[in-house]
CSV table of C-alpha atoms in Angstrom, one decimal:
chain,number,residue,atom,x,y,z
A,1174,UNK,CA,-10.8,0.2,15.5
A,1175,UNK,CA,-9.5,-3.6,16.2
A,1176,UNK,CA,-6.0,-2.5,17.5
A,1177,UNK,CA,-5.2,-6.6,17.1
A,1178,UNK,CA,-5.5,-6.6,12.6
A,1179,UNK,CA,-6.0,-3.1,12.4
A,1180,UNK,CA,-9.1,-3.0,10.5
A,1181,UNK,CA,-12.6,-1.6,11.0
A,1182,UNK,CA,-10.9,1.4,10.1
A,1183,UNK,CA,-12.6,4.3,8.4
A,1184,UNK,CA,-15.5,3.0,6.1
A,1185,UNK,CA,-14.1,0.1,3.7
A,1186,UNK,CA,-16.9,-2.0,2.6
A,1187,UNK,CA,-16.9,-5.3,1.0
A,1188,UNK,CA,-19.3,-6.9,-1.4
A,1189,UNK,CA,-21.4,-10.2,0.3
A,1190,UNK,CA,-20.5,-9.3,4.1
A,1191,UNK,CA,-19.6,-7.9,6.7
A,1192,UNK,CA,-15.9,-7.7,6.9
A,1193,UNK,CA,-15.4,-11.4,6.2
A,1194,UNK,CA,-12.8,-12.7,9.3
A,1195,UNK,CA,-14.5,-13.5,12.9
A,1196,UNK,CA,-13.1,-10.8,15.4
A,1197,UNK,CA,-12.6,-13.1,18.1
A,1198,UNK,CA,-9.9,-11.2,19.5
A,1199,UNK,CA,-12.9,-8.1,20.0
A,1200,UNK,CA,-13.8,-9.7,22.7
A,1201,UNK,CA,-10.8,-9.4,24.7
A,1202,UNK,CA,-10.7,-12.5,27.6
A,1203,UNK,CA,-10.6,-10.8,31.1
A,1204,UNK,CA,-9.9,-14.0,33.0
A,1205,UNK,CA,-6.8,-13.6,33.5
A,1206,UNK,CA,-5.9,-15.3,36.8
A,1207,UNK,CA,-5.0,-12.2,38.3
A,1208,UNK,CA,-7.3,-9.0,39.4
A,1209,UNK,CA,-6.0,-6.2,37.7
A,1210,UNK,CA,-7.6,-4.0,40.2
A,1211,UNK,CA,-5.3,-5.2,43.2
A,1212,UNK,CA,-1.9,-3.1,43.3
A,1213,UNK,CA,0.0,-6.0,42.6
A,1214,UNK,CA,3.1,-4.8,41.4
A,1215,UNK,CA,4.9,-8.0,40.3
A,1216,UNK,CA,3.0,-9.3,37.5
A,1217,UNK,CA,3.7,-9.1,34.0
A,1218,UNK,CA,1.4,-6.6,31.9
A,1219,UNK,CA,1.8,-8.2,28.6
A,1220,UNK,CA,-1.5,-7.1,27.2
A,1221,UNK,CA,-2.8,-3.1,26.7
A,1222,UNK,CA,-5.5,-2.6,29.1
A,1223,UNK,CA,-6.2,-1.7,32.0
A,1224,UNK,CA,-3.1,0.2,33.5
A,1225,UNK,CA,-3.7,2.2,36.2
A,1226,UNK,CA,-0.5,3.0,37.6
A,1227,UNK,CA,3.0,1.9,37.9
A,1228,UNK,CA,3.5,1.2,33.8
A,1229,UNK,CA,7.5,2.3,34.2
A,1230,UNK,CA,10.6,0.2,34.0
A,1231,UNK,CA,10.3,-0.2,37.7
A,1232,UNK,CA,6.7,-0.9,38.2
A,1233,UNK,CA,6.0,1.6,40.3
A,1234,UNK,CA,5.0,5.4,40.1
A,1235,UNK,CA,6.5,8.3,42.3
A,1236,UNK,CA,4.8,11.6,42.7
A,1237,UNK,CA,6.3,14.2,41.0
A,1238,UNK,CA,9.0,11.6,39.1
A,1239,UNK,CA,8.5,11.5,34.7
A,1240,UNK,CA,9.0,8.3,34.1
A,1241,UNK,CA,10.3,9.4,30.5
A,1242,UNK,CA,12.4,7.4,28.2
A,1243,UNK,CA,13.1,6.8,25.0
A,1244,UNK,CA,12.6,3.9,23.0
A,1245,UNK,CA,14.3,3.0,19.7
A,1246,UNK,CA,11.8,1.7,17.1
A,1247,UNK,CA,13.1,1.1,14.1
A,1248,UNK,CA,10.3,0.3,12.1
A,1249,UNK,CA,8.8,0.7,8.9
A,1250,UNK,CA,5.5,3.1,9.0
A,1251,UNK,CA,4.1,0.6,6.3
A,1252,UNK,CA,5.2,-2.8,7.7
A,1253,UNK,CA,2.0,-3.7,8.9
A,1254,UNK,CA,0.7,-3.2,5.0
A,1255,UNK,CA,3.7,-5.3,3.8
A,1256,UNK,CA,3.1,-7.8,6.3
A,1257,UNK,CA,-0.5,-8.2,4.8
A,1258,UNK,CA,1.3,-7.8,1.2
A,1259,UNK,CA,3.1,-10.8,1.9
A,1260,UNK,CA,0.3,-13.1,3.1
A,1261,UNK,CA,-1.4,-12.4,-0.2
A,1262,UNK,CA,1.8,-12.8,-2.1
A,1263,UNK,CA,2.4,-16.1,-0.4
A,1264,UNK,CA,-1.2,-17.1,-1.3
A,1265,UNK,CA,-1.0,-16.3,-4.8
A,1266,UNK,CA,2.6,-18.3,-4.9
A,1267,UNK,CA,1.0,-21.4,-3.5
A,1268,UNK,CA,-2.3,-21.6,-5.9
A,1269,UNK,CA,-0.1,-20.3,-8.6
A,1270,UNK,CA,-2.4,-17.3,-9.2
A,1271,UNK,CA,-1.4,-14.0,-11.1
A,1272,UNK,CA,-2.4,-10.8,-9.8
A,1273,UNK,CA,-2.0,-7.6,-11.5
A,1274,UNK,CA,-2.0,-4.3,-9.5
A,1275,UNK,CA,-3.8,-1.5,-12.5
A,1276,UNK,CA,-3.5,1.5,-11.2
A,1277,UNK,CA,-4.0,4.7,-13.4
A,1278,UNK,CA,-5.9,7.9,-13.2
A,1279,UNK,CA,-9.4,8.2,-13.2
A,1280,UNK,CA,-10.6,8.1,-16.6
A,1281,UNK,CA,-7.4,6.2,-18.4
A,1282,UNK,CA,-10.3,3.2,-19.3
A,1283,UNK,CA,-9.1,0.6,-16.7
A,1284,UNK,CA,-12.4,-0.5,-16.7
A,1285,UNK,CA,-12.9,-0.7,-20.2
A,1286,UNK,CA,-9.4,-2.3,-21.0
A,1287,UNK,CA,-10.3,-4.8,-18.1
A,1288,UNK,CA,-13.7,-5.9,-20.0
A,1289,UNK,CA,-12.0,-6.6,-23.1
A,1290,UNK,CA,-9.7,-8.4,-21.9
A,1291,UNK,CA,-11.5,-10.5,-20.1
A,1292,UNK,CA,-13.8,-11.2,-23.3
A,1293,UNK,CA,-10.4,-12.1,-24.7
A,1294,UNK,CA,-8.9,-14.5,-22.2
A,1295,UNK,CA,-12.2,-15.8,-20.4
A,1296,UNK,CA,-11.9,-19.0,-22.8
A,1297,UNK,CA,-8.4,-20.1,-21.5
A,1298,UNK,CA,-8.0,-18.6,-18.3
A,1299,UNK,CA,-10.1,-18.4,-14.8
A,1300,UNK,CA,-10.5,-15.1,-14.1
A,1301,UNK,CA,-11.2,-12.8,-11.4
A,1302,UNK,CA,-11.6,-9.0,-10.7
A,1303,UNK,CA,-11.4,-7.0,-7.3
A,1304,UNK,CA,-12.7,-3.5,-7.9
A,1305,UNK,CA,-11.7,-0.7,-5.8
A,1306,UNK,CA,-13.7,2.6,-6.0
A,1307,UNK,CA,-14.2,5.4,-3.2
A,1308,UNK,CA,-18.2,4.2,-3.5
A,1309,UNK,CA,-20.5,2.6,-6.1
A,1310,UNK,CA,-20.3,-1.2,-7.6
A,1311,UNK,CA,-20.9,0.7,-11.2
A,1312,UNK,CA,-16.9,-1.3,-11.8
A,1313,UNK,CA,-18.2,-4.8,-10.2
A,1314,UNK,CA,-21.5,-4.8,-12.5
A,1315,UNK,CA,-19.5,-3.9,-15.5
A,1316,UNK,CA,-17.3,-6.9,-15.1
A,1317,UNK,CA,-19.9,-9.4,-13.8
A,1318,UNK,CA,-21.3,-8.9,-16.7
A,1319,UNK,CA,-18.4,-10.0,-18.8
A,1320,UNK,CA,-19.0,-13.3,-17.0
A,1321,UNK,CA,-16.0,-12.9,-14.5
A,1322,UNK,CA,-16.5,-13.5,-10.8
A,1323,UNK,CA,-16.1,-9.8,-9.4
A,1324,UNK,CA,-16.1,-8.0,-6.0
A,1325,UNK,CA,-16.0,-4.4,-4.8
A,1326,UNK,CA,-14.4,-3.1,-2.4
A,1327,UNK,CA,-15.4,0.6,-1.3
A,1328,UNK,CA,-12.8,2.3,0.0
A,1329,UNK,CA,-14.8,5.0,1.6
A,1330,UNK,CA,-12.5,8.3,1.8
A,1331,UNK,CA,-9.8,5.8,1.4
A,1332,UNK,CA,-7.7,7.0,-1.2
A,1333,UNK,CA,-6.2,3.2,-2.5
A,1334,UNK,CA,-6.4,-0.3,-1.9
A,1335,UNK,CA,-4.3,-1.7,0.9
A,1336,UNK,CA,-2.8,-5.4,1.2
A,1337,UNK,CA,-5.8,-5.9,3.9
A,1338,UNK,CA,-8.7,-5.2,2.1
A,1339,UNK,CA,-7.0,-7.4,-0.4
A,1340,UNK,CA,-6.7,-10.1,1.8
A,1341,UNK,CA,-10.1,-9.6,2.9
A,1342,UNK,CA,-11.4,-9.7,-0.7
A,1343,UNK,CA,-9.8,-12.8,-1.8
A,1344,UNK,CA,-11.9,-14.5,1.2
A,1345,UNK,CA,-14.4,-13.8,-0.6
A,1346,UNK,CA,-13.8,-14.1,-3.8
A,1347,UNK,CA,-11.8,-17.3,-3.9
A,1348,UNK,CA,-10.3,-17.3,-7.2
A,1349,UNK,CA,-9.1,-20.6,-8.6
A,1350,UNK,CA,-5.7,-22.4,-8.4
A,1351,UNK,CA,-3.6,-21.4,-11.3
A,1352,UNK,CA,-6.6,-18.3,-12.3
A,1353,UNK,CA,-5.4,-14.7,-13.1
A,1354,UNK,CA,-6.9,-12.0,-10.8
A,1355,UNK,CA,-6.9,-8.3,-11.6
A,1356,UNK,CA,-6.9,-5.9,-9.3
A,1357,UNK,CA,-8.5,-2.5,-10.0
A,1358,UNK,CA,-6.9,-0.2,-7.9
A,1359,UNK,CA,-9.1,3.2,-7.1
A,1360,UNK,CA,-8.1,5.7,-9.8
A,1361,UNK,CA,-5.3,7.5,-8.5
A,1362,UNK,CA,-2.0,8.2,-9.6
A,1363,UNK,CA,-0.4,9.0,-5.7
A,1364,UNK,CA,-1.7,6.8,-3.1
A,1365,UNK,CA,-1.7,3.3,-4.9
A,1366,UNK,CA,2.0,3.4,-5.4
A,1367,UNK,CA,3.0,3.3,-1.5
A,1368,UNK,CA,0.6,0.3,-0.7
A,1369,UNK,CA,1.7,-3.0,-1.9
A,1370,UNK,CA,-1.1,-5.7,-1.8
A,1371,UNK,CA,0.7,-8.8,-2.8
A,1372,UNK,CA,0.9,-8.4,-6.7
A,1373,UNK,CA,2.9,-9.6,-9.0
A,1374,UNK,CA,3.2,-6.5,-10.6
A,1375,UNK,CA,1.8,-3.1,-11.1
A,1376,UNK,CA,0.6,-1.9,-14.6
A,1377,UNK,CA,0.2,1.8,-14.7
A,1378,UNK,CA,-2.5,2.6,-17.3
A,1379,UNK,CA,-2.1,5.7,-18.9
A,1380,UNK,CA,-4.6,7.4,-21.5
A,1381,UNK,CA,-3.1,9.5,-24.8
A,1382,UNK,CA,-5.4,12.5,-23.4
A,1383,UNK,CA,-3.7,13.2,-20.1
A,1384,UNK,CA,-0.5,14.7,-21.5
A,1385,UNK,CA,3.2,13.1,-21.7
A,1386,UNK,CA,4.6,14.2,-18.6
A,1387,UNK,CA,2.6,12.0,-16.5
A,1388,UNK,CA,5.6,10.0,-15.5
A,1389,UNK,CA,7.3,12.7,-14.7
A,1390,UNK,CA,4.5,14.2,-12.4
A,1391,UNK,CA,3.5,10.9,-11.1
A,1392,UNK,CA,6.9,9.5,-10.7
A,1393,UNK,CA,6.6,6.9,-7.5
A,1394,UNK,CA,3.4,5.4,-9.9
A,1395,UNK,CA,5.8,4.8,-13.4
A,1396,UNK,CA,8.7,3.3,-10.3
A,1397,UNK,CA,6.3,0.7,-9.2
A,1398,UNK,CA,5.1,-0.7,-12.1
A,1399,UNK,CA,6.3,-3.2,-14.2
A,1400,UNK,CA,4.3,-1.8,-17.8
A,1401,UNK,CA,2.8,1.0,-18.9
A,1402,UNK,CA,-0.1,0.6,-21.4
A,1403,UNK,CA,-0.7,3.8,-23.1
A,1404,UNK,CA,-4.6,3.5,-23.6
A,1405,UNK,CA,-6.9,5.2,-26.2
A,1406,UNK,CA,-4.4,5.2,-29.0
A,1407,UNK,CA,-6.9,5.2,-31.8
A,1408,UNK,CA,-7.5,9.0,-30.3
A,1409,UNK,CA,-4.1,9.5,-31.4
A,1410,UNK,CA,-4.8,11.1,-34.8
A,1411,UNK,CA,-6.7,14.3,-32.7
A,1412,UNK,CA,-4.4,14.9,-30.3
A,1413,UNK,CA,-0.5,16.1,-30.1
A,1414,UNK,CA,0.1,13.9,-27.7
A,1415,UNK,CA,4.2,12.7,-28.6
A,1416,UNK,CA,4.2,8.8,-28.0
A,1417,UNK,CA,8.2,8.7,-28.0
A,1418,UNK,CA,8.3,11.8,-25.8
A,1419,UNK,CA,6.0,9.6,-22.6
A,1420,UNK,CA,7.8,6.3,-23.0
A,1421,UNK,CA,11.2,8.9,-22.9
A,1422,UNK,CA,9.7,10.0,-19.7
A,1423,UNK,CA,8.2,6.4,-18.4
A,1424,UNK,CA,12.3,5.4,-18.7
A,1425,UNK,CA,13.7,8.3,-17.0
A,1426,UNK,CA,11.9,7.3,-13.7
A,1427,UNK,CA,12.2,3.6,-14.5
A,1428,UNK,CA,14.6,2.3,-17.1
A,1429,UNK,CA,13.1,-1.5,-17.4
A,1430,UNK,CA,9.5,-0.6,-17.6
A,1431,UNK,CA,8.0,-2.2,-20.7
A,1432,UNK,CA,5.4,0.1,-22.5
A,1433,UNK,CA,2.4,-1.2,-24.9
A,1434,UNK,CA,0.6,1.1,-27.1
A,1435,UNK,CA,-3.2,-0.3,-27.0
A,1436,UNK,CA,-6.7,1.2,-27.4
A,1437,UNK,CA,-9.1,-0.9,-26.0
A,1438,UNK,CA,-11.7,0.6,-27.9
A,1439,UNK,CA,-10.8,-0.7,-31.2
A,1440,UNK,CA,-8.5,-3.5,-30.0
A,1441,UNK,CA,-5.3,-2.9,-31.5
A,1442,UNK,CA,-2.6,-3.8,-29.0
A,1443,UNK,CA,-4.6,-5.9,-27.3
A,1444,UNK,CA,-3.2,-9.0,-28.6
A,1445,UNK,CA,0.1,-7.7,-27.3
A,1446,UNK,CA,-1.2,-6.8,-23.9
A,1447,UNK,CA,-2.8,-10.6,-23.9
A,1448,UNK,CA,0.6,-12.2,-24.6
A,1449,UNK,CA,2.3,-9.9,-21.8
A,1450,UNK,CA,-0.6,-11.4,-19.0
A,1451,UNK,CA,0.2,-14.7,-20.5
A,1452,UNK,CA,4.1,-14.5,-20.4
A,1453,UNK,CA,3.9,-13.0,-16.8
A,1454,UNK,CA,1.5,-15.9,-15.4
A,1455,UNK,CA,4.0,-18.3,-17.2
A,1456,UNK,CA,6.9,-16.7,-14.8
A,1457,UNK,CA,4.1,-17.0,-11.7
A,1458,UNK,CA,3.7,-20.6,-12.9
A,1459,UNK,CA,6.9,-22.0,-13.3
A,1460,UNK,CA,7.6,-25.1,-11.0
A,1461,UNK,CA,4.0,-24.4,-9.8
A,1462,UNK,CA,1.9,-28.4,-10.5
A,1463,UNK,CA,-1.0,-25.6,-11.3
A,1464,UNK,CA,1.3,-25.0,-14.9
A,1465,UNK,CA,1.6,-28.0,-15.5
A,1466,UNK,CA,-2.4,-28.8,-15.1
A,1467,UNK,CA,-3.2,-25.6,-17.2
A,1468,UNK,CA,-0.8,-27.1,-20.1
B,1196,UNK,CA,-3.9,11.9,0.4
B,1197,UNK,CA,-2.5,9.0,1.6
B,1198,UNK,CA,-0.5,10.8,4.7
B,1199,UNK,CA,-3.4,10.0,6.6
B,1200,UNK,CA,-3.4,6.5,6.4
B,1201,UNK,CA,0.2,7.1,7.2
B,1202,UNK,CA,-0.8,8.7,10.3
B,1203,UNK,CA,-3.0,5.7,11.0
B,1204,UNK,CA,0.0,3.2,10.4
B,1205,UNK,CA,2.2,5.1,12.7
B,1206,UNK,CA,-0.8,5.0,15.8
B,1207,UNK,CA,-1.1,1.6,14.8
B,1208,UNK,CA,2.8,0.8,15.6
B,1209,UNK,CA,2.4,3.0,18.6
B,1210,UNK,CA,-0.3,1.2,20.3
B,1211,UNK,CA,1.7,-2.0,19.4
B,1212,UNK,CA,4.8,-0.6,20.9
B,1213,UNK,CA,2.8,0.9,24.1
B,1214,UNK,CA,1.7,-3.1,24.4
B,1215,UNK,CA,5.0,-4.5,24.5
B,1216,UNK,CA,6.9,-1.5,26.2
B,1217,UNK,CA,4.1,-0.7,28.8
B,1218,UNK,CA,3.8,2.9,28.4
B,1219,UNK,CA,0.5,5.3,28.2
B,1220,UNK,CA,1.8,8.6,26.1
B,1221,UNK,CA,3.8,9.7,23.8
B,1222,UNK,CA,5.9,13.1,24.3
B,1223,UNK,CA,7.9,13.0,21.2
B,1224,UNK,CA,8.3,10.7,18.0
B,1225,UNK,CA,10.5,11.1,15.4
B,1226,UNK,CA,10.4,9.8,11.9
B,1227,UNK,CA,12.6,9.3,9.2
B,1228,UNK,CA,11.6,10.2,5.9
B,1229,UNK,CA,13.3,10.6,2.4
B,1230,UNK,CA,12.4,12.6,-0.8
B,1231,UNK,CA,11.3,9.8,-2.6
B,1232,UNK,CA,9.4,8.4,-0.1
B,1233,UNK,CA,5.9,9.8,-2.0
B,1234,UNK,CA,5.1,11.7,1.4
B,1235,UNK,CA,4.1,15.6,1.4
B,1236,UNK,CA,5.7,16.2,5.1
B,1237,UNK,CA,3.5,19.0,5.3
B,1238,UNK,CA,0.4,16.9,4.5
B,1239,UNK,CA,1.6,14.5,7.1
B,1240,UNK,CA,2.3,17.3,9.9
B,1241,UNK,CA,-1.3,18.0,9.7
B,1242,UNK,CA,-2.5,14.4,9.0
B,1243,UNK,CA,-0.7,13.6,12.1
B,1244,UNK,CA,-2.3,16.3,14.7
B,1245,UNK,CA,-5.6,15.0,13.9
B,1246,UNK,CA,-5.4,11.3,13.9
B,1247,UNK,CA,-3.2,11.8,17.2
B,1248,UNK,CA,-6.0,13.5,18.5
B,1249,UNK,CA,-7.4,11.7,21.6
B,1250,UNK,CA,-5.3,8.8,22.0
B,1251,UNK,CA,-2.1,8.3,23.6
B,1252,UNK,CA,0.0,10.3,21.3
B,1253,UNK,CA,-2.0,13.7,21.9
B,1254,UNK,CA,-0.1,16.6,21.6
B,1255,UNK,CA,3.5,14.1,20.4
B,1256,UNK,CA,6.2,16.0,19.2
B,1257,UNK,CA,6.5,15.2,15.6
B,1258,UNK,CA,10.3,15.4,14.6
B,1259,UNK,CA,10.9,14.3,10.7
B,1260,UNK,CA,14.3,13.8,9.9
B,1261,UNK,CA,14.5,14.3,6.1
B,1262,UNK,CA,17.0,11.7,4.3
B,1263,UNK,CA,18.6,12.2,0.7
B,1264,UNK,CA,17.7,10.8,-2.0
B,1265,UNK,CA,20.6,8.8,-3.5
B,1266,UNK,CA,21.4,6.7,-6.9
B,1267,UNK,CA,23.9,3.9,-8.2
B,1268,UNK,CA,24.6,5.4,-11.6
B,1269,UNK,CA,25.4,3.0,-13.9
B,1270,UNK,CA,27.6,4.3,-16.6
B,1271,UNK,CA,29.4,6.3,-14.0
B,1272,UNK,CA,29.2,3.3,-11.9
B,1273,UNK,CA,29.4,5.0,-8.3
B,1274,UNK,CA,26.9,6.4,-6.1
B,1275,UNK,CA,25.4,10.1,-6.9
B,1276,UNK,CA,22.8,12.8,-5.1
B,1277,UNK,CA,19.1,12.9,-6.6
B,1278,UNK,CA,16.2,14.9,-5.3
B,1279,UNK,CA,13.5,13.6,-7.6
B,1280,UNK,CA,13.2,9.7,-9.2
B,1281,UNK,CA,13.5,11.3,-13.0
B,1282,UNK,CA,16.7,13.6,-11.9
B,1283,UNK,CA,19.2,12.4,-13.7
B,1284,UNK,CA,23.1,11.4,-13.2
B,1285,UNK,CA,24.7,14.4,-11.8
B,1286,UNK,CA,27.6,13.4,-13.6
B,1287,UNK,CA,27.4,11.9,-16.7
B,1288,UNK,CA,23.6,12.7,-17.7
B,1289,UNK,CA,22.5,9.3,-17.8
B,1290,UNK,CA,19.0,8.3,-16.1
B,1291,UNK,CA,20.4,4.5,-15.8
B,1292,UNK,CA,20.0,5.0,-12.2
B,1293,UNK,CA,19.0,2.8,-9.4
B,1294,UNK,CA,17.5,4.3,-6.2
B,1295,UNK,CA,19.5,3.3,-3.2
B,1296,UNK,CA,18.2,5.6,-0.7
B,1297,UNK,CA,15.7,8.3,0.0
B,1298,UNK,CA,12.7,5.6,0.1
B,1299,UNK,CA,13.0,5.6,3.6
B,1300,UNK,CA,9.6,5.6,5.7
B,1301,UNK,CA,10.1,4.7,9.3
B,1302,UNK,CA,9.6,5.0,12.9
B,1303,UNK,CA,13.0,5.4,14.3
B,1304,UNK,CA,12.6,6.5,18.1
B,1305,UNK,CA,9.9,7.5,20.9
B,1306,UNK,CA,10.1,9.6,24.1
B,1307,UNK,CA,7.5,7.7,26.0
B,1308,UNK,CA,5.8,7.7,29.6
């Protein structure tokens, strides 16, 4: 692993190379103007290598002495994700780009939902699609073929997307100034929720065949997001799923989140789904020149 | 599963902090963690034995100190106890709450060498 970014980690692959930055810092200058291999106890180690002896407070190392002590950290186990979070969020601030997080189980019809709303906004909007899935570009194709300029990212055993992969992605990808990118988180109701990757906001999407008390089991998910679209509605009719019942239990865990019933299948909702993307990259957009170009 | 990647988050700040602290093991670590968090501590007890495994934090001392989970309640407009994000108001019954604490996730202190 590159201990400098932290990636090369596991297997994460992206579409159209290999693991898009130049790892310049691999190959780690030696020269320093000093032999490491000389006891020379006075210089600074600043860097991580090479340590033979003598790495305590006093430089030196005793026989026999621990050289134990305790160091206060203080740090957040996920700062390293947020830092990357924040790059992308500053990116998308400064193009004036919209980025939705859709997380859901597998199954809810992300995919689907995506694809039709793509057909939908493709006329009056750039858009773009990162796809994360544990393996397979089955997503990517189904997109591409909508038109929209998609990439996958495979996750490997990876259980979510993270802000880097994100970061990564959008090298690739290079979605427009003031475009609208969706990101298709791996299907997953746990993992996504920790790992912020810079959106705007997180839309859980949950299906009318996985039972009410998804919120309730999946709480940290229905926390994060912003809206819940409850997918498949027009399957409705055959099942005994209650409707007030999982938006009771979407606001017990989170009292503002906004709820749209939609079934992508036979498009009713969608219209109301559409004018929720378009009010949310209004907010993204104002004082941004990109909104006033897009007027 | 995501308390692996935890795992690899805390060896990632460890090698960071072995870098600017000069130091080449770990003894102990201890973490601070709350309910709502979204972490199975089991899952990450485990997770962290084998990711540890080989580098300089072999054989750490994982020490978790568990925080509570706490809520402003807004009809009763003070601070109340919650173990779970959909608990609601101890009090009054209301689930107008607003996490203050228990998200916690962090890397507190190291015994190093």
């Amino acid at each position: 692993m590159c201990t400098v970014c932290g990636c090369g980690e596991g297997e994460v692959r992206i579409e159209g190379g290999d693991h898009g930055h130049k790892h310049d810092h691999h190959h780690h200058d030696h020269a320093h103007g000093h032999d490491h291999h000389h006891h020379d106890h006075e210089h600074n180690h600043d860097h991580g290598h090479h340590h033979h002896y003598g790495e305590g407070p006093a430089g030196v190392s005793v026989p026999g002495m621990s050289q134990s002590r305790l160091i206060q950290v203080e740090q957040d186990i996920l700062s390293k994700n947020n830092a990357y979070a924040a790059e992308n969020r500053q990116v998308f601030a400064d193009r004036g780009i919209l980025a939705l997080n859709l997380v859901s189980s597998p199954g809810s019809g992300k995919t689907t939902l995506l694809v039709k709303t793509i057909t939908m906004l493709a006329e009056r909007f750039g858009l773009y699609v990162i796809e994360g899935d544990q393996q397979t570009s089955a997503d990517a194709d189904r997109i591409r073929a909508t038109g929209a300029p998609a990439i996958q990212v495979n996750t490997g055993k990876g259980c979510h997307l993270d802000g880097h992969m994100v970061g990564h992605a959008l090298e690739h990808l290079k979605p427009a100034d003031g475009s609208i990118l969706f990101i298709e988180n791996v299907g997953n109701l746990v993992c996504p929720a920790a790992f912020d990757l810079g959106e705007a906001h997180k839309v859980a999407i949950l299906s009318v065949t996985e039972g009410e008390d998804k919120p309730l089991k999946y709480p940290d998910m229905f926390a994060a997001s912003s809206l819940v679209i409850l997918n498949k509605t027009d399957l409705l009719p055959y099942l005994d799923f209650d409707v007030s019942v999982a938006i009771a239990n979407a606001r017990k865990v989170n009292p503002a989140i906004k709820v749209l019933e939609v079934s992508a299948r036979t498009g009713e909702g969608m219209a109301a789904w559409c004018a929720w993307i378009e009010a949310a990259r209004a907010m993204q957009l104002a004082g941004h020149p990109a909104g006033k170009a897009a007027e | 599963m995501h308390e692996m990647s935890i795992c690899e988050s805390i060896l990632g700040v460890i090698r960071e902090q072995a870098r600017a602290q000069n130091f080449t093991r770990v003894d102990r670590i201890s973490l601070e963690i709350g309910p709502l968090a979204g972490v199975e501590i089991e899952a990450l007890k485990f997770g962290f034995d084998v990711v540890m495994r080989n580098t300089l934090a072999d054989g750490a001392r994982l020490e978790i100190i568990e925080t509570e989970g706490r809520a402003w309640c807004m009809p009763c407009g003070q601070t109340v106890a919650i173990a779970q994000r959909f608990d609601a108001c101890p009090e009054c019954g209301s689930h107008q709450l607003q996490v203050t604490g228990g998200e916690e996730l962090r890397i507190k202190e190291m015994e190093v060498n």
